[in-house]
């Protein structure tokens, strides 16, 4: 399979919408898009995501986990791999864990009512206000990390090494 970029198939003077669809599983089997650019590789498998909070009540990291993994718990030490530094294992201990993944549609059917625009706006404002000042500052803000569990990292490595 090959992919053709937006700039190759559209006239640069005409507006175009650059969209990316990243396939992570086929018929229950996790899959991986391989590329020289590690930032463009997909992270395989059905996942869920959690927001981890520190003792001051600020989110300090979002954590991706395989859907079948048990949820992390507050006060539990976690071995994680931060995206961009996958070669290093880091441990974190959140004081609060918030599940972020919500399913609104399944098999073409709505299974939970969609939030109103006002609810989405309020949620976004509250989330931004919870960020620590180090992440919110306009001049040289501290990057907000996203990480994966050790189990998800092992799956990523297995698929990457098992490819021809």
mmCIF file of N, CA and C in Angstrom, residues 16-108:
data_model
loop_
_atom_site.group_PDB
_atom_site.id
_atom_site.type_symbol
_atom_site.label_atom_id
_atom_site.label_comp_id
_atom_site.label_asym_id
_atom_site.label_seq_id
_atom_site.Cartn_x
_atom_site.Cartn_y
_atom_site.Cartn_z
ATOM 1 N N UNK A 16 -7.641 22.962 -0.141
ATOM 2 C CA UNK A 16 -7.790 21.518 0.036
ATOM 3 C C UNK A 16 -7.813 21.218 1.525
ATOM 4 N N UNK A 17 -8.385 20.107 1.848
ATOM 5 C CA UNK A 17 -8.463 19.687 3.234
ATOM 6 C C UNK A 17 -7.528 18.498 3.410
ATOM 7 N N UNK A 18 -6.496 18.678 4.207
ATOM 8 C CA UNK A 18 -5.574 17.589 4.469
ATOM 9 C C UNK A 18 -6.121 16.739 5.611
ATOM 10 N N UNK A 19 -6.491 15.527 5.333
ATOM 11 C CA UNK A 19 -7.021 14.626 6.358
ATOM 12 C C UNK A 19 -6.160 13.376 6.424
ATOM 13 N N UNK A 20 -6.093 12.794 7.590
ATOM 14 C CA UNK A 20 -5.320 11.575 7.770
ATOM 15 C C UNK A 20 -6.194 10.567 8.496
ATOM 16 N N UNK A 21 -6.216 9.362 7.976
ATOM 17 C CA UNK A 21 -6.910 8.259 8.628
ATOM 18 C C UNK A 21 -5.837 7.277 9.031
ATOM 19 N N UNK A 22 -5.734 7.000 10.303
ATOM 20 C CA UNK A 22 -4.686 6.101 10.784
ATOM 21 C C UNK A 22 -5.326 4.800 11.256
ATOM 22 N N UNK A 23 -5.121 3.756 10.494
ATOM 23 C CA UNK A 23 -5.653 2.438 10.813
ATOM 24 C C UNK A 23 -4.802 1.816 11.918
ATOM 25 N N UNK A 24 -5.446 1.352 13.003
ATOM 26 C CA UNK A 24 -4.703 0.791 14.131
ATOM 27 C C UNK A 24 -5.059 -0.664 14.408
ATOM 28 N N UNK A 25 -6.122 -1.168 13.755
ATOM 29 C CA UNK A 25 -6.534 -2.542 13.978
ATOM 30 C C UNK A 25 -7.358 -3.019 12.794
ATOM 31 N N UNK A 26 -7.140 -4.275 12.383
ATOM 32 C CA UNK A 26 -7.907 -4.884 11.302
ATOM 33 C C UNK A 26 -8.433 -6.222 11.798
ATOM 34 N N UNK A 27 -9.752 -6.368 11.815
ATOM 35 C CA UNK A 27 -10.388 -7.609 12.267
ATOM 36 C C UNK A 27 -9.841 -8.103 13.602
ATOM 37 N N UNK A 28 -9.655 -7.180 14.541
ATOM 38 C CA UNK A 28 -9.187 -7.542 15.870
ATOM 39 C C UNK A 28 -7.683 -7.686 16.014
ATOM 40 N N UNK A 29 -6.932 -7.542 14.912
ATOM 41 C CA UNK A 29 -5.470 -7.644 14.972
ATOM 42 C C UNK A 29 -4.852 -6.254 14.879
ATOM 43 N N UNK A 30 -4.031 -5.877 15.860
ATOM 44 C CA UNK A 30 -3.410 -4.552 15.813
ATOM 45 C C UNK A 30 -2.461 -4.438 14.627
ATOM 46 N N UNK A 31 -2.386 -3.240 14.064
ATOM 47 C CA UNK A 31 -1.472 -3.005 12.939
ATOM 48 C C UNK A 31 -0.763 -1.668 13.144
ATOM 49 N N UNK A 32 0.308 -1.486 12.371
ATOM 50 C CA UNK A 32 1.196 -0.352 12.546
ATOM 51 C C UNK A 32 1.568 0.219 11.190
ATOM 52 N N UNK A 33 1.528 1.538 11.062
ATOM 53 C CA UNK A 33 2.035 2.203 9.861
ATOM 54 C C UNK A 33 3.517 2.466 10.097
ATOM 55 N N UNK A 34 4.362 1.923 9.224
ATOM 56 C CA UNK A 34 5.797 2.137 9.345
ATOM 57 C C UNK A 34 6.227 3.299 8.469
ATOM 58 N N UNK A 35 7.125 4.109 8.973
ATOM 59 C CA UNK A 35 7.666 5.230 8.226
ATOM 60 C C UNK A 35 9.011 5.604 8.822
ATOM 61 N N UNK A 36 9.827 6.252 8.037
ATOM 62 C CA UNK A 36 11.125 6.717 8.528
ATOM 63 C C UNK A 36 10.938 7.749 9.641
ATOM 64 N N UNK A 37 9.871 8.541 9.539
ATOM 65 C CA UNK A 37 9.584 9.592 10.508
ATOM 66 C C UNK A 37 8.795 8.981 11.664
ATOM 67 N N UNK A 38 9.471 8.766 12.805
ATOM 68 C CA UNK A 38 8.833 8.087 13.938
ATOM 69 C C UNK A 38 7.577 8.811 14.416
ATOM 70 N N UNK A 39 7.532 10.139 14.262
ATOM 71 C CA UNK A 39 6.367 10.907 14.690
ATOM 72 C C UNK A 39 5.120 10.574 13.871
ATOM 73 N N UNK A 40 5.309 10.036 12.672
ATOM 74 C CA UNK A 40 4.171 9.714 11.806
ATOM 75 C C UNK A 40 3.726 8.265 11.932
ATOM 76 N N UNK A 41 4.451 7.463 12.725
ATOM 77 C CA UNK A 41 4.038 6.077 12.920
ATOM 78 C C UNK A 41 2.759 6.043 13.743
ATOM 79 N N UNK A 42 1.915 5.080 13.443
ATOM 80 C CA UNK A 42 0.716 4.915 14.248
ATOM 81 C C UNK A 42 1.065 4.150 15.519
ATOM 82 N N UNK A 43 0.216 4.282 16.498
ATOM 83 C CA UNK A 43 0.353 3.507 17.728
ATOM 84 C C UNK A 43 -0.746 2.457 17.647
ATOM 85 N N UNK A 44 -0.378 1.181 17.602
ATOM 86 C CA UNK A 44 -1.319 0.110 17.257
ATOM 87 C C UNK A 44 -2.342 -0.204 18.345
ATOM 88 N N UNK A 45 -3.426 -0.842 17.891
ATOM 89 C CA UNK A 45 -4.414 -1.397 18.807
ATOM 90 C C UNK A 45 -5.484 -0.417 19.239
ATOM 91 N N UNK A 46 -6.585 -0.989 19.745
ATOM 92 C CA UNK A 46 -7.671 -0.191 20.309
ATOM 93 C C UNK A 46 -7.187 0.358 21.643
ATOM 94 N N UNK A 47 -7.300 1.669 21.806
ATOM 95 C CA UNK A 47 -6.742 2.315 22.986
ATOM 96 C C UNK A 47 -7.795 3.095 23.752
ATOM 97 N N UNK A 48 -7.428 3.414 24.971
ATOM 98 C CA UNK A 48 -8.175 4.367 25.776
ATOM 99 C C UNK A 48 -7.144 5.333 26.333
ATOM 100 N N UNK A 49 -7.608 6.458 26.841
ATOM 101 C CA UNK A 49 -6.664 7.482 27.311
ATOM 102 C C UNK A 49 -7.117 8.026 28.651
ATOM 103 N N UNK A 50 -6.131 8.338 29.467
ATOM 104 C CA UNK A 50 -6.379 8.845 30.814
ATOM 105 C C UNK A 50 -5.605 10.140 31.014
ATOM 106 N N UNK A 51 -6.167 11.043 31.780
ATOM 107 C CA UNK A 51 -5.453 12.260 32.180
ATOM 108 C C UNK A 51 -4.994 12.046 33.616
ATOM 109 N N UNK A 52 -3.699 12.275 33.851
ATOM 110 C CA UNK A 52 -3.098 12.082 35.165
ATOM 111 C C UNK A 52 -2.882 13.441 35.822
ATOM 112 N N UNK A 53 -3.262 13.539 37.105
ATOM 113 C CA UNK A 53 -3.178 14.794 37.846
ATOM 114 C C UNK A 53 -2.172 14.691 38.981
ATOM 115 N N UNK A 54 -1.548 15.832 39.307
ATOM 116 C CA UNK A 54 -0.609 15.892 40.427
ATOM 117 C C UNK A 54 -1.342 16.303 41.705
ATOM 118 N N UNK A 55 -0.596 16.429 42.803
ATOM 119 C CA UNK A 55 -1.190 16.745 44.106
ATOM 120 C C UNK A 55 -1.822 18.135 44.133
ATOM 121 N N UNK A 56 -1.363 19.038 43.267
ATOM 122 C CA UNK A 56 -1.932 20.391 43.215
ATOM 123 C C UNK A 56 -3.223 20.434 42.389
ATOM 124 N N UNK A 57 -3.618 19.296 41.796
ATOM 125 C CA UNK A 57 -4.840 19.257 40.996
ATOM 126 C C UNK A 57 -4.639 19.636 39.540
ATOM 127 N N UNK A 58 -3.375 19.729 39.107
ATOM 128 C CA UNK A 58 -3.069 20.064 37.711
ATOM 129 C C UNK A 58 -2.823 18.782 36.910
ATOM 130 N N UNK A 59 -3.363 18.706 35.695
ATOM 131 C CA UNK A 59 -2.994 17.567 34.849
ATOM 132 C C UNK A 59 -1.527 17.701 34.460
ATOM 133 N N UNK A 60 -0.796 16.591 34.520
ATOM 134 C CA UNK A 60 0.619 16.667 34.158
ATOM 135 C C UNK A 60 0.967 15.767 32.981
ATOM 136 N N UNK A 61 0.019 14.907 32.553
ATOM 137 C CA UNK A 61 0.316 13.988 31.452
ATOM 138 C C UNK A 61 -0.966 13.289 31.018
ATOM 139 N N UNK A 62 -1.058 12.986 29.720
ATOM 140 C CA UNK A 62 -2.108 12.106 29.219
ATOM 141 C C UNK A 62 -1.450 10.767 28.908
ATOM 142 N N UNK A 63 -2.151 9.686 29.243
ATOM 143 C CA UNK A 63 -1.591 8.348 29.130
ATOM 144 C C UNK A 63 -2.466 7.474 28.246
ATOM 145 N N UNK A 64 -1.873 6.918 27.182
ATOM 146 C CA UNK A 64 -2.578 5.973 26.308
ATOM 147 C C UNK A 64 -2.329 4.562 26.817
ATOM 148 N N UNK A 65 -3.398 3.757 26.788
ATOM 149 C CA UNK A 65 -3.308 2.361 27.212
ATOM 150 C C UNK A 65 -4.143 1.526 26.254
ATOM 151 N N UNK A 66 -3.821 0.256 26.149
ATOM 152 C CA UNK A 66 -4.666 -0.638 25.367
ATOM 153 C C UNK A 66 -6.019 -0.742 26.058
ATOM 154 N N UNK A 67 -7.066 -0.865 25.263
ATOM 155 C CA UNK A 67 -8.428 -0.873 25.788
ATOM 156 C C UNK A 67 -8.646 -1.955 26.847
ATOM 157 N N UNK A 68 -7.977 -3.110 26.673
ATOM 158 C CA UNK A 68 -8.201 -4.216 27.620
ATOM 159 C C UNK A 68 -7.346 -4.111 28.885
ATOM 160 N N UNK A 69 -6.445 -3.138 28.956
ATOM 161 C CA UNK A 69 -5.624 -2.977 30.158
ATOM 162 C C UNK A 69 -6.463 -2.444 31.313
ATOM 163 N N UNK A 70 -6.122 -2.835 32.543
ATOM 164 C CA UNK A 70 -6.833 -2.253 33.688
ATOM 165 C C UNK A 70 -6.530 -0.758 33.791
ATOM 166 N N UNK A 71 -7.491 -0.010 34.284
ATOM 167 C CA UNK A 71 -7.303 1.438 34.450
ATOM 168 C C UNK A 71 -6.242 1.708 35.506
ATOM 169 N N UNK A 72 -5.427 2.741 35.280
ATOM 170 C CA UNK A 72 -4.487 3.122 36.338
ATOM 171 C C UNK A 72 -5.271 3.673 37.531
ATOM 172 N N UNK A 73 -4.670 3.599 38.706
ATOM 173 C CA UNK A 73 -5.334 4.074 39.922
ATOM 174 C C UNK A 73 -4.544 5.210 40.544
ATOM 175 N N UNK A 74 -5.260 6.088 41.228
ATOM 176 C CA UNK A 74 -4.620 7.165 41.976
ATOM 177 C C UNK A 74 -3.701 6.546 43.023
ATOM 178 N N UNK A 75 -2.503 7.093 43.149
ATOM 179 C CA UNK A 75 -1.539 6.597 44.122
ATOM 180 C C UNK A 75 -0.730 5.404 43.652
ATOM 181 N N UNK A 76 -1.060 4.849 42.498
ATOM 182 C CA UNK A 76 -0.350 3.688 41.951
ATOM 183 C C UNK A 76 0.808 4.165 41.080
ATOM 184 N N UNK A 77 2.017 3.636 41.330
ATOM 185 C CA UNK A 77 3.163 3.978 40.496
ATOM 186 C C UNK A 77 3.023 3.284 39.148
ATOM 187 N N UNK A 78 3.254 4.034 38.077
ATOM 188 C CA UNK A 78 3.108 3.510 36.714
ATOM 189 C C UNK A 78 4.428 3.627 35.971
ATOM 190 N N UNK A 79 4.810 2.565 35.258
ATOM 191 C CA UNK A 79 5.938 2.621 34.332
ATOM 192 C C UNK A 79 5.388 3.037 32.978
ATOM 193 N N UNK A 80 5.907 4.121 32.431
ATOM 194 C CA UNK A 80 5.366 4.666 31.179
ATOM 195 C C UNK A 80 6.504 5.027 30.225
ATOM 196 N N UNK A 81 6.133 5.263 28.965
ATOM 197 C CA UNK A 81 7.071 5.737 27.932
ATOM 198 C C UNK A 81 6.493 7.012 27.341
ATOM 199 N N UNK A 82 7.211 8.107 27.454
ATOM 200 C CA UNK A 82 6.756 9.394 26.933
ATOM 201 C C UNK A 82 7.033 9.450 25.439
ATOM 202 N N UNK A 83 6.044 9.852 24.656
ATOM 203 C CA UNK A 83 6.242 9.987 23.211
ATOM 204 C C UNK A 83 7.365 10.973 22.952
ATOM 205 N N UNK A 84 8.230 10.628 22.013
ATOM 206 C CA UNK A 84 9.402 11.436 21.723
ATOM 207 C C UNK A 84 10.622 10.978 22.506
ATOM 208 N N UNK A 85 10.392 10.177 23.565
ATOM 209 C CA UNK A 85 11.493 9.620 24.373
ATOM 210 C C UNK A 85 11.163 8.158 24.683
ATOM 211 N N UNK A 86 10.801 7.404 23.669
ATOM 212 C CA UNK A 86 10.336 6.035 23.877
ATOM 213 C C UNK A 86 11.429 5.102 24.378
ATOM 214 N N UNK A 87 12.692 5.487 24.246
ATOM 215 C CA UNK A 87 13.779 4.641 24.705
ATOM 216 C C UNK A 87 13.936 4.618 26.214
ATOM 217 N N UNK A 88 13.280 5.538 26.924
ATOM 218 C CA UNK A 88 13.437 5.626 28.377
ATOM 219 C C UNK A 88 12.138 5.250 29.083
ATOM 220 N N UNK A 89 12.253 4.436 30.113
ATOM 221 C CA UNK A 89 11.112 4.168 30.979
ATOM 222 C C UNK A 89 11.111 5.214 32.089
ATOM 223 N N UNK A 90 9.938 5.767 32.350
ATOM 224 C CA UNK A 90 9.765 6.750 33.412
ATOM 225 C C UNK A 90 8.677 6.233 34.339
ATOM 226 N N UNK A 91 8.762 6.560 35.604
ATOM 227 C CA UNK A 91 7.676 6.203 36.515
ATOM 228 C C UNK A 91 6.994 7.476 36.992
ATOM 229 N N UNK A 92 5.680 7.395 37.109
ATOM 230 C CA UNK A 92 4.871 8.501 37.615
ATOM 231 C C UNK A 92 3.861 7.927 38.600
ATOM 232 N N UNK A 93 3.426 8.766 39.523
ATOM 233 C CA UNK A 93 2.394 8.368 40.481
ATOM 234 C C UNK A 93 1.347 9.474 40.518
ATOM 235 N N UNK A 94 0.244 9.285 39.811
ATOM 236 C CA UNK A 94 -0.792 10.329 39.804
ATOM 237 C C UNK A 94 -1.587 10.327 41.111
ATOM 238 N N UNK A 95 -2.060 11.503 41.506
ATOM 239 C CA UNK A 95 -2.939 11.568 42.673
ATOM 240 C C UNK A 95 -4.400 11.419 42.260
ATOM 241 N N UNK A 96 -4.678 11.708 40.995
ATOM 242 C CA UNK A 96 -6.026 11.542 40.435
ATOM 243 C C UNK A 96 -5.873 11.038 39.005
ATOM 244 N N UNK A 97 -6.785 10.171 38.572
ATOM 245 C CA UNK A 97 -6.802 9.648 37.204
ATOM 246 C C UNK A 97 -8.195 9.893 36.630
ATOM 247 N N UNK A 98 -8.233 10.548 35.465
ATOM 248 C CA UNK A 98 -9.511 10.833 34.794
ATOM 249 C C UNK A 98 -9.564 10.104 33.449
ATOM 250 N N UNK A 99 -10.510 9.191 33.258
ATOM 251 C CA UNK A 99 -10.659 8.577 31.934
ATOM 252 C C UNK A 99 -11.173 9.633 30.949
ATOM 253 N N UNK A 100 -10.560 9.719 29.770
ATOM 254 C CA UNK A 100 -10.961 10.720 28.775
ATOM 255 C C UNK A 100 -11.757 10.133 27.616
ATOM 256 N N UNK A 101 -11.566 8.859 27.350
ATOM 257 C CA UNK A 101 -12.182 8.238 26.172
ATOM 258 C C UNK A 101 -13.674 8.040 26.387
ATOM 259 N N UNK A 102 -14.480 8.618 25.518
ATOM 260 C CA UNK A 102 -15.933 8.452 25.569
ATOM 261 C C UNK A 102 -16.387 7.897 24.229
ATOM 262 N N UNK A 103 -17.313 6.959 24.254
ATOM 263 C CA UNK A 103 -17.855 6.387 23.027
ATOM 264 C C UNK A 103 -19.260 6.947 22.825
ATOM 265 N N UNK A 104 -19.440 7.679 21.735
ATOM 266 C CA UNK A 104 -20.740 8.262 21.424
ATOM 267 C C UNK A 104 -21.473 7.460 20.355
ATOM 268 N N UNK A 105 -20.709 6.802 19.475
ATOM 269 C CA UNK A 105 -21.305 5.994 18.415
ATOM 270 C C UNK A 105 -20.666 4.617 18.423
ATOM 271 N N UNK A 106 -21.475 3.582 18.272
ATOM 272 C CA UNK A 106 -20.976 2.216 18.150
ATOM 273 C C UNK A 106 -21.852 1.523 17.120
ATOM 274 N N UNK A 107 -21.184 0.913 16.141
ATOM 275 C CA UNK A 107 -21.894 0.200 15.068
ATOM 276 C C UNK A 107 -22.940 1.085 14.409
ATOM 277 N N UNK A 108 -22.600 2.356 14.216
ATOM 278 C CA UNK A 108 -23.495 3.287 13.528
ATOM 279 C C UNK A 108 -24.649 3.808 14.368
#
